[in-house]
Amino acid sequence: MIGRNSLFGPVDPAADAGYADPPARKGFFTDTSVCIGCKACEVACKEWNDVPENLFEMLGTSYDNSHSLNANQWRHVAFIERPGPAGGTAGQPGQQADLPRPAVDLGMPEMGAPVVPDEAKPDFRWLMESDVCKHCTHAACLDVCPTGSLFRTEFGTVVVQDDICNGCGYCVAACPFGVIDRRRGPDGAENIGIAQKCTLCYDRLTDGQRPACANACPTESIQYGDVDELRRRADERVAALHEQGIMDARLYGNDPNDGVGGTGAFFLLLDEPEVYGLPPDPVVTTKDLPRMFNRAGVAALAMLAGAAVSFLGRRA
């Protein structure tokens, strides 16, 4: 049923889907400023969800070896090499402030940070980001699914039911982020030809557990919880970074008034979204469907009225 806000605009996705008394919406806040690129999230996701191997080959432009999100890669840690020193002048586009990055406690034996002279410091910096399905408030993949394989959970997330998906691929074309994909291999893997993507570990959520990737993240770059609480934390984190002079810090996907009604998985970025391979202004691809249906209905009624007038005119 198409309501006033069913395909766009801010809504509570679980309530909009018909859940009478849903729990608080769950999601991810990924803070890329503390991501160290360890890929523990990728491994945990594959282990828990039994996701088969991907093409682990080095890219020509990066140390990244898991390529991108696809049917066999539900979490992807991007390694993005950017020109310019790791330090810079606060407020200049594309540069972080000239501030030391705080060390991350990994629970390893203390060895101390190496002393690197200024002339030996690299003239580039790394941006690392663990990408995932955004679990959009208005999910076009869900809108176009003809079998009901994709459904909205009580937690506000979007999940694929493998045994119902017919592999039509409509959802693949509808996703504005290029996340969902049909599995093509390897030989012997389950769900070949079926649409696959992150479920936000729906089975763990129903058992009161955190998603596997958030559980494995050693720096808490991936935070899981109630979306409203995560948005509050994200706002505070951006304000703290701005106070430190890191003016490029910004949030992506947290605005419920954006083109997809905000996302359940949103990010703190240190550069423009395009640098991370994210669309700068995503729009739910089914946004215009109600208007198209209305116009098609008006056109059909006009044609029917014309045919009736013509028929009655000939009889007269």
PDB file of C-alpha atoms in Angstrom:
ATOM      1  CA  MET A   1       0.000   0.000   0.000  1.00  0.00           C
ATOM      2  CA  ILE A   2       1.436   3.377  -0.973  1.00  0.00           C
ATOM      3  CA  GLY A   3       1.005   6.003   1.689  1.00  0.00           C
ATOM      4  CA  ARG A   4       2.047   9.625   1.804  1.00  0.00           C
ATOM      5  CA  ASN A   5       5.514   8.775   3.063  1.00  0.00           C
ATOM      6  CA  SER A   6       5.811   5.115   2.164  1.00  0.00           C
ATOM      7  CA  LEU A   7       8.411   5.683  -0.570  1.00  0.00           C
ATOM      8  CA  PHE A   8      10.164   8.828   0.651  1.00  0.00           C
ATOM      9  CA  GLY A   9      10.287  11.229   3.574  1.00  0.00           C
ATOM     10  CA  PRO A  10      11.161  10.550   7.238  1.00  0.00           C
ATOM     11  CA  VAL A  11       9.266   7.661   8.828  1.00  0.00           C
ATOM     12  CA  ASP A  12       9.786   4.894  11.366  1.00  0.00           C
ATOM     13  CA  PRO A  13      10.466   2.014   8.941  1.00  0.00           C
ATOM     14  CA  ALA A  14       9.266  -0.794  11.218  1.00  0.00           C
ATOM     15  CA  ALA A  15       6.012   0.987  12.083  1.00  0.00           C
ATOM     16  CA  ASP A  16       5.573   1.924   8.416  1.00  0.00           C
ATOM     17  CA  ALA A  17       5.935  -1.781   7.563  1.00  0.00           C
ATOM     18  CA  GLY A  18       3.041  -2.651   9.871  1.00  0.00           C
ATOM     19  CA  TYR A  19       4.685  -3.698  13.153  1.00  0.00           C
ATOM     20  CA  ALA A  20       2.328  -2.586  15.928  1.00  0.00           C
ATOM     21  CA  ASP A  21       4.853  -2.147  18.731  1.00  0.00           C
ATOM     22  CA  PRO A  22       8.345  -2.605  17.298  1.00  0.00           C
ATOM     23  CA  PRO A  23      11.540  -2.326  19.339  1.00  0.00           C
ATOM     24  CA  ALA A  24      13.822   0.657  18.812  1.00  0.00           C
ATOM     25  CA  ARG A  25      15.365   0.759  15.358  1.00  0.00           C
ATOM     26  CA  LYS A  26      18.801  -0.870  15.272  1.00  0.00           C
ATOM     27  CA  GLY A  27      21.755   0.092  13.117  1.00  0.00           C
ATOM     28  CA  PHE A  28      25.462   0.820  12.726  1.00  0.00           C
ATOM     29  CA  PHE A  29      27.495   3.976  13.267  1.00  0.00           C
ATOM     30  CA  THR A  30      30.878   3.499  11.574  1.00  0.00           C
ATOM     31  CA  ASP A  31      33.496   6.011  12.711  1.00  0.00           C
ATOM     32  CA  THR A  32      36.175   5.862   9.999  1.00  0.00           C
ATOM     33  CA  SER A  33      38.485   8.151  11.994  1.00  0.00           C
ATOM     34  CA  VAL A  34      39.414   5.192  14.250  1.00  0.00           C
ATOM     35  CA  CYS A  35      39.331   2.412  11.627  1.00  0.00           C
ATOM     36  CA  ILE A  36      42.763   0.737  11.349  1.00  0.00           C
ATOM     37  CA  GLY A  37      41.919  -1.497   8.388  1.00  0.00           C
ATOM     38  CA  CYS A  38      42.434  -4.767  10.272  1.00  0.00           C
ATOM     39  CA  LYS A  39      39.507  -6.397   8.417  1.00  0.00           C
ATOM     40  CA  ALA A  40      38.381  -8.265  11.515  1.00  0.00           C
ATOM     41  CA  CYS A  41      34.829  -7.195  10.612  1.00  0.00           C
ATOM     42  CA  GLU A  42      35.121  -8.872   7.208  1.00  0.00           C
ATOM     43  CA  VAL A  43      36.333 -12.123   8.755  1.00  0.00           C
ATOM     44  CA  ALA A  44      33.691 -12.120  11.492  1.00  0.00           C
ATOM     45  CA  CYS A  45      30.937 -11.497   8.935  1.00  0.00           C
ATOM     46  CA  LYS A  46      32.093 -14.378   6.742  1.00  0.00           C
ATOM     47  CA  GLU A  47      32.494 -16.727   9.683  1.00  0.00           C
ATOM     48  CA  TRP A  48      29.090 -16.060  11.239  1.00  0.00           C
ATOM     49  CA  ASN A  49      27.045 -15.850   8.038  1.00  0.00           C
ATOM     50  CA  ASP A  50      28.923 -18.596   6.162  1.00  0.00           C
ATOM     51  CA  VAL A  51      29.713 -16.219   3.294  1.00  0.00           C
ATOM     52  CA  PRO A  52      31.969 -17.968   0.741  1.00  0.00           C
ATOM     53  CA  GLU A  53      35.351 -16.738  -0.395  1.00  0.00           C
ATOM     54  CA  ASN A  54      35.733 -13.660  -2.570  1.00  0.00           C
ATOM     55  CA  LEU A  55      38.406 -12.787  -5.114  1.00  0.00           C
ATOM     56  CA  PHE A  56      41.265 -12.076  -2.751  1.00  0.00           C
ATOM     57  CA  GLU A  57      43.595 -10.355  -5.175  1.00  0.00           C
ATOM     58  CA  MET A  58      45.522  -7.138  -4.741  1.00  0.00           C
ATOM     59  CA  LEU A  59      44.119  -4.124  -6.572  1.00  0.00           C
ATOM     60  CA  GLY A  60      46.436  -2.080  -8.749  1.00  0.00           C
ATOM     61  CA  THR A  61      45.514   1.126  -6.952  1.00  0.00           C
ATOM     62  CA  SER A  62      45.396   0.036  -3.330  1.00  0.00           C
ATOM     63  CA  TYR A  63      46.424  -2.521  -0.710  1.00  0.00           C
ATOM     64  CA  ASP A  64      42.744  -3.458  -0.601  1.00  0.00           C
ATOM     65  CA  ASN A  65      42.312  -7.135  -1.479  1.00  0.00           C
ATOM     66  CA  SER A  66      38.570  -7.638  -1.040  1.00  0.00           C
ATOM     67  CA  HIS A  67      37.544  -5.251  -3.857  1.00  0.00           C
ATOM     68  CA  SER A  68      33.991  -4.134  -3.012  1.00  0.00           C
ATOM     69  CA  LEU A  69      30.674  -5.097  -1.513  1.00  0.00           C
ATOM     70  CA  ASN A  70      29.082  -7.964  -3.405  1.00  0.00           C
ATOM     71  CA  ALA A  71      27.206 -11.211  -2.840  1.00  0.00           C
ATOM     72  CA  ASN A  72      30.324 -12.785  -1.290  1.00  0.00           C
ATOM     73  CA  GLN A  73      31.507  -9.680   0.568  1.00  0.00           C
ATOM     74  CA  TRP A  74      28.882  -8.287   2.968  1.00  0.00           C
ATOM     75  CA  ARG A  75      31.475  -6.158   4.768  1.00  0.00           C
ATOM     76  CA  HIS A  76      34.228  -4.406   2.846  1.00  0.00           C
ATOM     77  CA  VAL A  77      37.095  -2.403   4.314  1.00  0.00           C
ATOM     78  CA  ALA A  78      38.284   0.116   1.745  1.00  0.00           C
ATOM     79  CA  PHE A  79      41.932   1.280   1.746  1.00  0.00           C
ATOM     80  CA  ILE A  80      42.002   4.709   0.100  1.00  0.00           C
ATOM     81  CA  GLU A  81      45.330   6.385  -0.566  1.00  0.00           C
ATOM     82  CA  ARG A  82      45.137  10.174  -0.671  1.00  0.00           C
ATOM     83  CA  PRO A  83      47.867  12.653  -1.609  1.00  0.00           C
ATOM     84  CA  GLY A  84      49.276  14.984   0.999  1.00  0.00           C
ATOM     85  CA  PRO A  85      50.831  14.361   4.413  1.00  0.00           C
ATOM     86  CA  ALA A  86      48.880  12.814   7.258  1.00  0.00           C
ATOM     87  CA  GLY A  87      49.250  16.163   9.017  1.00  0.00           C
ATOM     88  CA  GLY A  88      47.995  19.409   7.470  1.00  0.00           C
ATOM     89  CA  THR A  89      46.396  22.702   8.159  1.00  0.00           C
ATOM     90  CA  ALA A  90      43.016  22.628   9.829  1.00  0.00           C
ATOM     91  CA  GLY A  91      40.171  23.576   7.552  1.00  0.00           C
ATOM     92  CA  GLN A  92      41.894  22.927   4.227  1.00  0.00           C
ATOM     93  CA  PRO A  93      39.811  20.633   2.015  1.00  0.00           C
ATOM     94  CA  GLY A  94      41.139  17.105   1.798  1.00  0.00           C
ATOM     95  CA  GLN A  95      43.556  17.473   4.697  1.00  0.00           C
ATOM     96  CA  GLN A  96      43.339  16.596   8.325  1.00  0.00           C
ATOM     97  CA  ALA A  97      44.515  18.946  11.024  1.00  0.00           C
ATOM     98  CA  ASP A  98      48.161  18.885  12.103  1.00  0.00           C
ATOM     99  CA  LEU A  99      47.372  16.858  15.157  1.00  0.00           C
ATOM    100  CA  PRO A 100      48.819  13.563  16.347  1.00  0.00           C
ATOM    101  CA  ARG A 101      46.425  10.654  15.853  1.00  0.00           C
ATOM    102  CA  PRO A 102      45.779   8.991  19.197  1.00  0.00           C
ATOM    103  CA  ALA A 103      47.139   5.487  19.532  1.00  0.00           C
ATOM    104  CA  VAL A 104      44.614   2.669  19.469  1.00  0.00           C
ATOM    105  CA  ASP A 105      44.782   0.147  22.290  1.00  0.00           C
ATOM    106  CA  LEU A 106      44.617  -3.320  20.714  1.00  0.00           C
ATOM    107  CA  GLY A 107      45.447  -5.140  23.899  1.00  0.00           C
ATOM    108  CA  MET A 108      48.917  -5.953  22.575  1.00  0.00           C
ATOM    109  CA  PRO A 109      52.173  -5.696  24.584  1.00  0.00           C
ATOM    110  CA  GLU A 110      53.382  -2.113  24.868  1.00  0.00           C
ATOM    111  CA  MET A 111      56.297  -1.424  22.513  1.00  0.00           C
ATOM    112  CA  GLY A 112      55.963   2.322  22.052  1.00  0.00           C
ATOM    113  CA  ALA A 113      55.445   4.262  18.838  1.00  0.00           C
ATOM    114  CA  PRO A 114      58.411   4.383  16.435  1.00  0.00           C
ATOM    115  CA  VAL A 115      60.183   7.726  16.129  1.00  0.00           C
ATOM    116  CA  VAL A 116      60.039   8.865  12.497  1.00  0.00           C
ATOM    117  CA  PRO A 117      61.884  12.015  11.411  1.00  0.00           C
ATOM    118  CA  ASP A 118      59.874  14.542   9.434  1.00  0.00           C
ATOM    119  CA  GLU A 119      61.820  13.944   6.214  1.00  0.00           C
ATOM    120  CA  ALA A 120      60.986  10.217   6.370  1.00  0.00           C
ATOM    121  CA  LYS A 121      57.258  10.676   6.803  1.00  0.00           C
ATOM    122  CA  PRO A 122      55.198   9.637   3.733  1.00  0.00           C
ATOM    123  CA  ASP A 123      53.571  12.270   1.557  1.00  0.00           C
ATOM    124  CA  PHE A 124      50.232  10.491   1.550  1.00  0.00           C
ATOM    125  CA  ARG A 125      47.645   9.391   4.055  1.00  0.00           C
ATOM    126  CA  TRP A 126      45.285   6.450   4.323  1.00  0.00           C
ATOM    127  CA  LEU A 127      41.527   6.640   4.626  1.00  0.00           C
ATOM    128  CA  MET A 128      39.979   3.376   5.786  1.00  0.00           C
ATOM    129  CA  GLU A 129      36.290   2.639   5.865  1.00  0.00           C
ATOM    130  CA  SER A 130      34.306  -0.498   6.616  1.00  0.00           C
ATOM    131  CA  ASP A 131      31.360  -0.332   4.219  1.00  0.00           C
ATOM    132  CA  VAL A 132      28.130  -2.305   4.507  1.00  0.00           C
ATOM    133  CA  CYS A 133      24.465  -2.346   3.406  1.00  0.00           C
ATOM    134  CA  LYS A 134      22.868   0.918   4.524  1.00  0.00           C
ATOM    135  CA  HIS A 135      19.475  -0.596   5.560  1.00  0.00           C
ATOM    136  CA  CYS A 136      17.746   2.487   4.115  1.00  0.00           C
ATOM    137  CA  THR A 137      14.641   3.968   5.681  1.00  0.00           C
ATOM    138  CA  HIS A 138      13.148   3.819   2.195  1.00  0.00           C
ATOM    139  CA  ALA A 139      14.666   0.714   0.642  1.00  0.00           C
ATOM    140  CA  ALA A 140      14.119   0.548  -3.108  1.00  0.00           C
ATOM    141  CA  CYS A 141      15.288  -3.086  -3.142  1.00  0.00           C
ATOM    142  CA  LEU A 142      12.368  -3.952  -0.904  1.00  0.00           C
ATOM    143  CA  ASP A 143       9.899  -1.883  -2.960  1.00  0.00           C
ATOM    144  CA  VAL A 144      10.678  -3.667  -6.240  1.00  0.00           C
ATOM    145  CA  CYS A 145      10.943  -7.258  -4.957  1.00  0.00           C
ATOM    146  CA  PRO A 146       8.128  -9.195  -6.721  1.00  0.00           C
ATOM    147  CA  THR A 147       8.193 -12.236  -4.428  1.00  0.00           C
ATOM    148  CA  GLY A 148       8.402 -10.664  -0.974  1.00  0.00           C
ATOM    149  CA  SER A 149      11.820 -12.216  -0.478  1.00  0.00           C
ATOM    150  CA  LEU A 150      13.128  -8.920   0.861  1.00  0.00           C
ATOM    151  CA  PHE A 151      11.323  -7.860   3.992  1.00  0.00           C
ATOM    152  CA  ARG A 152      11.546  -5.231   6.732  1.00  0.00           C
ATOM    153  CA  THR A 153      12.295  -6.662  10.145  1.00  0.00           C
ATOM    154  CA  GLU A 154      10.931  -5.456  13.462  1.00  0.00           C
ATOM    155  CA  PHE A 155      14.343  -3.814  14.030  1.00  0.00           C
ATOM    156  CA  GLY A 156      13.923  -1.627  10.933  1.00  0.00           C
ATOM    157  CA  THR A 157      16.515  -3.579   8.920  1.00  0.00           C
ATOM    158  CA  VAL A 158      16.119  -5.182   5.479  1.00  0.00           C
ATOM    159  CA  VAL A 159      16.734  -8.923   5.083  1.00  0.00           C
ATOM    160  CA  VAL A 160      16.697 -11.360   2.129  1.00  0.00           C
ATOM    161  CA  GLN A 161      14.858 -14.679   2.527  1.00  0.00           C
ATOM    162  CA  ASP A 162      16.994 -17.046   0.472  1.00  0.00           C
ATOM    163  CA  ASP A 163      14.276 -19.670   0.019  1.00  0.00           C
ATOM    164  CA  ILE A 164      11.827 -17.170  -1.527  1.00  0.00           C
ATOM    165  CA  CYS A 165      14.160 -15.137  -3.790  1.00  0.00           C
ATOM    166  CA  ASN A 166      13.750 -16.080  -7.468  1.00  0.00           C
ATOM    167  CA  GLY A 167      16.953 -14.329  -8.577  1.00  0.00           C
ATOM    168  CA  CYS A 168      15.187 -11.805 -10.823  1.00  0.00           C
ATOM    169  CA  GLY A 169      17.747  -9.105  -9.956  1.00  0.00           C
ATOM    170  CA  TYR A 170      15.292  -6.177  -9.754  1.00  0.00           C
ATOM    171  CA  CYS A 171      16.716  -5.305  -6.329  1.00  0.00           C
ATOM    172  CA  VAL A 172      20.250  -5.170  -7.735  1.00  0.00           C
ATOM    173  CA  ALA A 173      19.331  -2.406 -10.164  1.00  0.00           C
ATOM    174  CA  ALA A 174      17.183  -0.571  -7.599  1.00  0.00           C
ATOM    175  CA  CYS A 175      19.844  -0.144  -4.890  1.00  0.00           C
ATOM    176  CA  PRO A 176      21.245   3.423  -5.076  1.00  0.00           C
ATOM    177  CA  PHE A 177      24.430   2.265  -3.297  1.00  0.00           C
ATOM    178  CA  GLY A 178      25.230  -0.776  -5.454  1.00  0.00           C
ATOM    179  CA  VAL A 179      25.231  -3.042  -2.402  1.00  0.00           C
ATOM    180  CA  ILE A 180      22.970  -5.992  -3.179  1.00  0.00           C
ATOM    181  CA  ASP A 181      24.189  -8.579  -5.679  1.00  0.00           C
ATOM    182  CA  ARG A 182      23.354 -12.060  -6.954  1.00  0.00           C
ATOM    183  CA  ARG A 183      25.798 -14.801  -6.040  1.00  0.00           C
ATOM    184  CA  ARG A 184      27.665 -16.255  -9.029  1.00  0.00           C
ATOM    185  CA  GLY A 185      30.101 -18.607  -7.317  1.00  0.00           C
ATOM    186  CA  PRO A 186      32.306 -20.274  -6.282  1.00  0.00           C
ATOM    187  CA  ASP A 187      31.265 -23.756  -7.369  1.00  0.00           C
ATOM    188  CA  GLY A 188      29.542 -25.628  -4.589  1.00  0.00           C
ATOM    189  CA  ALA A 189      28.511 -22.507  -2.675  1.00  0.00           C
ATOM    190  CA  GLU A 190      24.932 -22.185  -1.434  1.00  0.00           C
ATOM    191  CA  ASN A 191      22.412 -19.716  -2.860  1.00  0.00           C
ATOM    192  CA  ILE A 192      23.979 -19.387  -6.320  1.00  0.00           C
ATOM    193  CA  GLY A 193      21.879 -16.917  -8.342  1.00  0.00           C
ATOM    194  CA  ILE A 194      20.170 -15.601  -5.216  1.00  0.00           C
ATOM    195  CA  ALA A 195      20.368 -11.949  -4.063  1.00  0.00           C
ATOM    196  CA  GLN A 196      22.691 -11.586  -1.090  1.00  0.00           C
ATOM    197  CA  LYS A 197      23.661  -8.788   1.279  1.00  0.00           C
ATOM    198  CA  CYS A 198      24.195  -7.907   4.951  1.00  0.00           C
ATOM    199  CA  THR A 199      21.330  -8.906   7.244  1.00  0.00           C
ATOM    200  CA  LEU A 200      22.736  -6.939  10.197  1.00  0.00           C
ATOM    201  CA  CYS A 201      22.993 -10.455  11.691  1.00  0.00           C
ATOM    202  CA  TYR A 202      19.216 -10.724  12.091  1.00  0.00           C
ATOM    203  CA  ASP A 203      19.559 -14.110  13.766  1.00  0.00           C
ATOM    204  CA  ARG A 204      21.877 -12.632  16.407  1.00  0.00           C
ATOM    205  CA  LEU A 205      19.579  -9.629  16.974  1.00  0.00           C
ATOM    206  CA  THR A 206      16.599 -11.861  17.666  1.00  0.00           C
ATOM    207  CA  ASP A 207      18.759 -13.603  20.290  1.00  0.00           C
ATOM    208  CA  GLY A 208      19.753 -10.314  21.949  1.00  0.00           C
ATOM    209  CA  GLN A 209      23.321 -10.345  20.577  1.00  0.00           C
ATOM    210  CA  ARG A 210      25.331  -7.739  18.694  1.00  0.00           C
ATOM    211  CA  PRO A 211      26.172  -8.237  14.999  1.00  0.00           C
ATOM    212  CA  ALA A 212      29.374 -10.209  14.465  1.00  0.00           C
ATOM    213  CA  CYS A 213      31.277  -7.359  12.771  1.00  0.00           C
ATOM    214  CA  ALA A 214      30.605  -4.913  15.620  1.00  0.00           C
ATOM    215  CA  ASN A 215      31.599  -7.582  18.112  1.00  0.00           C
ATOM    216  CA  ALA A 216      34.931  -8.150  16.370  1.00  0.00           C
ATOM    217  CA  CYS A 217      35.924  -4.509  15.784  1.00  0.00           C
ATOM    218  CA  PRO A 218      38.930  -3.838  18.086  1.00  0.00           C
ATOM    219  CA  THR A 219      38.697  -0.024  17.931  1.00  0.00           C
ATOM    220  CA  GLU A 220      34.893   0.340  18.111  1.00  0.00           C
ATOM    221  CA  SER A 221      34.954   1.945  14.709  1.00  0.00           C
ATOM    222  CA  ILE A 222      31.772  -0.079  14.122  1.00  0.00           C
ATOM    223  CA  GLN A 223      29.219   0.774  16.792  1.00  0.00           C
ATOM    224  CA  TYR A 224      25.891  -1.033  17.013  1.00  0.00           C
ATOM    225  CA  GLY A 225      22.782   0.074  18.867  1.00  0.00           C
ATOM    226  CA  ASP A 226      19.581   2.122  18.736  1.00  0.00           C
ATOM    227  CA  VAL A 227      19.736   4.423  15.734  1.00  0.00           C
ATOM    228  CA  ASP A 228      18.610   7.488  17.698  1.00  0.00           C
ATOM    229  CA  GLU A 229      21.356   6.916  20.272  1.00  0.00           C
ATOM    230  CA  LEU A 230      23.944   6.304  17.544  1.00  0.00           C
ATOM    231  CA  ARG A 231      22.964   9.554  15.834  1.00  0.00           C
ATOM    232  CA  ARG A 232      23.499  11.412  19.111  1.00  0.00           C
ATOM    233  CA  ARG A 233      26.937   9.815  19.529  1.00  0.00           C
ATOM    234  CA  ALA A 234      27.831  10.644  15.943  1.00  0.00           C
ATOM    235  CA  ASP A 235      26.914  14.314  16.394  1.00  0.00           C
ATOM    236  CA  GLU A 236      29.064  14.484  19.530  1.00  0.00           C
ATOM    237  CA  ARG A 237      31.987  12.780  17.786  1.00  0.00           C
ATOM    238  CA  VAL A 238      31.897  15.201  14.848  1.00  0.00           C
ATOM    239  CA  ALA A 239      31.733  18.177  17.230  1.00  0.00           C
ATOM    240  CA  ALA A 240      34.743  16.812  19.154  1.00  0.00           C
ATOM    241  CA  LEU A 241      36.768  16.360  15.951  1.00  0.00           C
ATOM    242  CA  HIS A 242      35.876  19.866  14.800  1.00  0.00           C
ATOM    243  CA  GLU A 243      37.065  21.223  18.146  1.00  0.00           C
ATOM    244  CA  GLN A 244      40.376  19.441  17.501  1.00  0.00           C
ATOM    245  CA  GLY A 245      40.626  21.223  14.145  1.00  0.00           C
ATOM    246  CA  ILE A 246      39.649  18.248  11.963  1.00  0.00           C
ATOM    247  CA  MET A 247      37.157  20.237   9.941  1.00  0.00           C
ATOM    248  CA  ASP A 248      36.758  17.596   7.188  1.00  0.00           C
ATOM    249  CA  ALA A 249      34.907  15.294   9.585  1.00  0.00           C
ATOM    250  CA  ARG A 250      31.316  14.888   8.449  1.00  0.00           C
ATOM    251  CA  LEU A 251      28.406  12.472   8.768  1.00  0.00           C
ATOM    252  CA  TYR A 252      26.960  10.499   5.872  1.00  0.00           C
ATOM    253  CA  GLY A 253      23.522   8.876   5.900  1.00  0.00           C
ATOM    254  CA  ASN A 254      22.361  10.221   9.258  1.00  0.00           C
ATOM    255  CA  ASP A 255      19.898  12.813   7.917  1.00  0.00           C
ATOM    256  CA  PRO A 256      16.280  11.496   7.892  1.00  0.00           C
ATOM    257  CA  ASN A 257      15.399  14.182   5.357  1.00  0.00           C
ATOM    258  CA  ASP A 258      17.875  13.022   2.702  1.00  0.00           C
ATOM    259  CA  GLY A 259      16.940  11.160  -0.478  1.00  0.00           C
ATOM    260  CA  VAL A 260      16.553   7.774   1.222  1.00  0.00           C
ATOM    261  CA  GLY A 261      15.022   9.031   4.482  1.00  0.00           C
ATOM    262  CA  GLY A 262      18.304   8.440   6.301  1.00  0.00           C
ATOM    263  CA  THR A 263      20.024   5.087   6.638  1.00  0.00           C
ATOM    264  CA  GLY A 264      20.210   2.565   9.439  1.00  0.00           C
ATOM    265  CA  ALA A 265      23.959   2.264   8.813  1.00  0.00           C
ATOM    266  CA  PHE A 266      25.639   5.650   8.647  1.00  0.00           C
ATOM    267  CA  PHE A 267      29.239   6.880   8.683  1.00  0.00           C
ATOM    268  CA  LEU A 268      31.632   9.504   9.948  1.00  0.00           C
ATOM    269  CA  LEU A 269      33.872  10.363   6.979  1.00  0.00           C
ATOM    270  CA  LEU A 270      37.074  12.401   6.756  1.00  0.00           C
ATOM    271  CA  ASP A 271      36.629  13.461   3.144  1.00  0.00           C
ATOM    272  CA  GLU A 272      33.957  13.838   0.473  1.00  0.00           C
ATOM    273  CA  PRO A 273      31.665  10.797   0.036  1.00  0.00           C
ATOM    274  CA  GLU A 274      32.884  10.346  -3.544  1.00  0.00           C
ATOM    275  CA  VAL A 275      36.395   9.657  -2.226  1.00  0.00           C
ATOM    276  CA  TYR A 276      34.974   6.594  -0.453  1.00  0.00           C
ATOM    277  CA  GLY A 277      32.975   5.532  -3.504  1.00  0.00           C
ATOM    278  CA  LEU A 278      29.684   6.656  -1.976  1.00  0.00           C
ATOM    279  CA  PRO A 279      27.043   8.640  -3.918  1.00  0.00           C
ATOM    280  CA  PRO A 280      27.016  12.224  -2.597  1.00  0.00           C
ATOM    281  CA  ASP A 281      23.230  12.602  -2.724  1.00  0.00           C
ATOM    282  CA  PRO A 282      21.551   9.167  -2.933  1.00  0.00           C
ATOM    283  CA  VAL A 283      17.862   9.053  -3.805  1.00  0.00           C
ATOM    284  CA  VAL A 284      15.540   6.076  -3.429  1.00  0.00           C
ATOM    285  CA  THR A 285      14.973   4.900  -6.977  1.00  0.00           C
ATOM    286  CA  THR A 286      11.262   4.244  -6.371  1.00  0.00           C
ATOM    287  CA  LYS A 287      10.552   7.770  -5.145  1.00  0.00           C
ATOM    288  CA  ASP A 288       8.656   8.765  -8.286  1.00  0.00           C
ATOM    289  CA  LEU A 289       6.561   5.587  -8.551  1.00  0.00           C
ATOM    290  CA  PRO A 290       3.409   7.083  -6.906  1.00  0.00           C
ATOM    291  CA  ARG A 291       3.458  10.042  -9.292  1.00  0.00           C
ATOM    292  CA  MET A 292       4.041   7.713 -12.258  1.00  0.00           C
ATOM    293  CA  PHE A 293       1.145   5.488 -11.192  1.00  0.00           C
ATOM    294  CA  ASN A 294      -1.120   8.516 -10.788  1.00  0.00           C
ATOM    295  CA  ARG A 295      -0.252   9.861 -14.224  1.00  0.00           C
ATOM    296  CA  ALA A 296      -0.677   6.441 -15.811  1.00  0.00           C
ATOM    297  CA  GLY A 297      -4.092   6.163 -14.132  1.00  0.00           C
ATOM    298  CA  VAL A 298      -5.179   9.578 -15.386  1.00  0.00           C
ATOM    299  CA  ALA A 299      -3.999   8.712 -18.912  1.00  0.00           C
ATOM    300  CA  ALA A 300      -5.891   5.398 -18.825  1.00  0.00           C
ATOM    301  CA  LEU A 301      -9.104   7.121 -17.676  1.00  0.00           C
ATOM    302  CA  ALA A 302      -8.737   9.761 -20.403  1.00  0.00           C
ATOM    303  CA  MET A 303      -8.309   7.053 -23.048  1.00  0.00           C
ATOM    304  CA  LEU A 304     -11.320   5.152 -21.693  1.00  0.00           C
ATOM    305  CA  ALA A 305     -13.449   8.326 -21.686  1.00  0.00           C
ATOM    306  CA  GLY A 306     -12.343   9.105 -25.269  1.00  0.00           C
ATOM    307  CA  ALA A 307     -13.240   5.600 -26.426  1.00  0.00           C
ATOM    308  CA  ALA A 308     -16.655   5.846 -24.730  1.00  0.00           C
ATOM    309  CA  VAL A 309     -17.405   9.228 -26.327  1.00  0.00           C
ATOM    310  CA  SER A 310     -16.355   7.904 -29.742  1.00  0.00           C
ATOM    311  CA  PHE A 311     -18.546   4.797 -29.377  1.00  0.00           C
ATOM    312  CA  LEU A 312     -21.582   6.762 -28.216  1.00  0.00           C
ATOM    313  CA  GLY A 313     -21.066   9.344 -30.992  1.00  0.00           C
ATOM    314  CA  ARG A 314     -21.164   6.644 -33.689  1.00  0.00           C
ATOM    315  CA  ARG A 315     -24.375   5.161 -32.264  1.00  0.00           C
ATOM    316  CA  ALA A 316     -26.009   8.601 -32.280  1.00  0.00           C
TER     317      ALA A 316
END
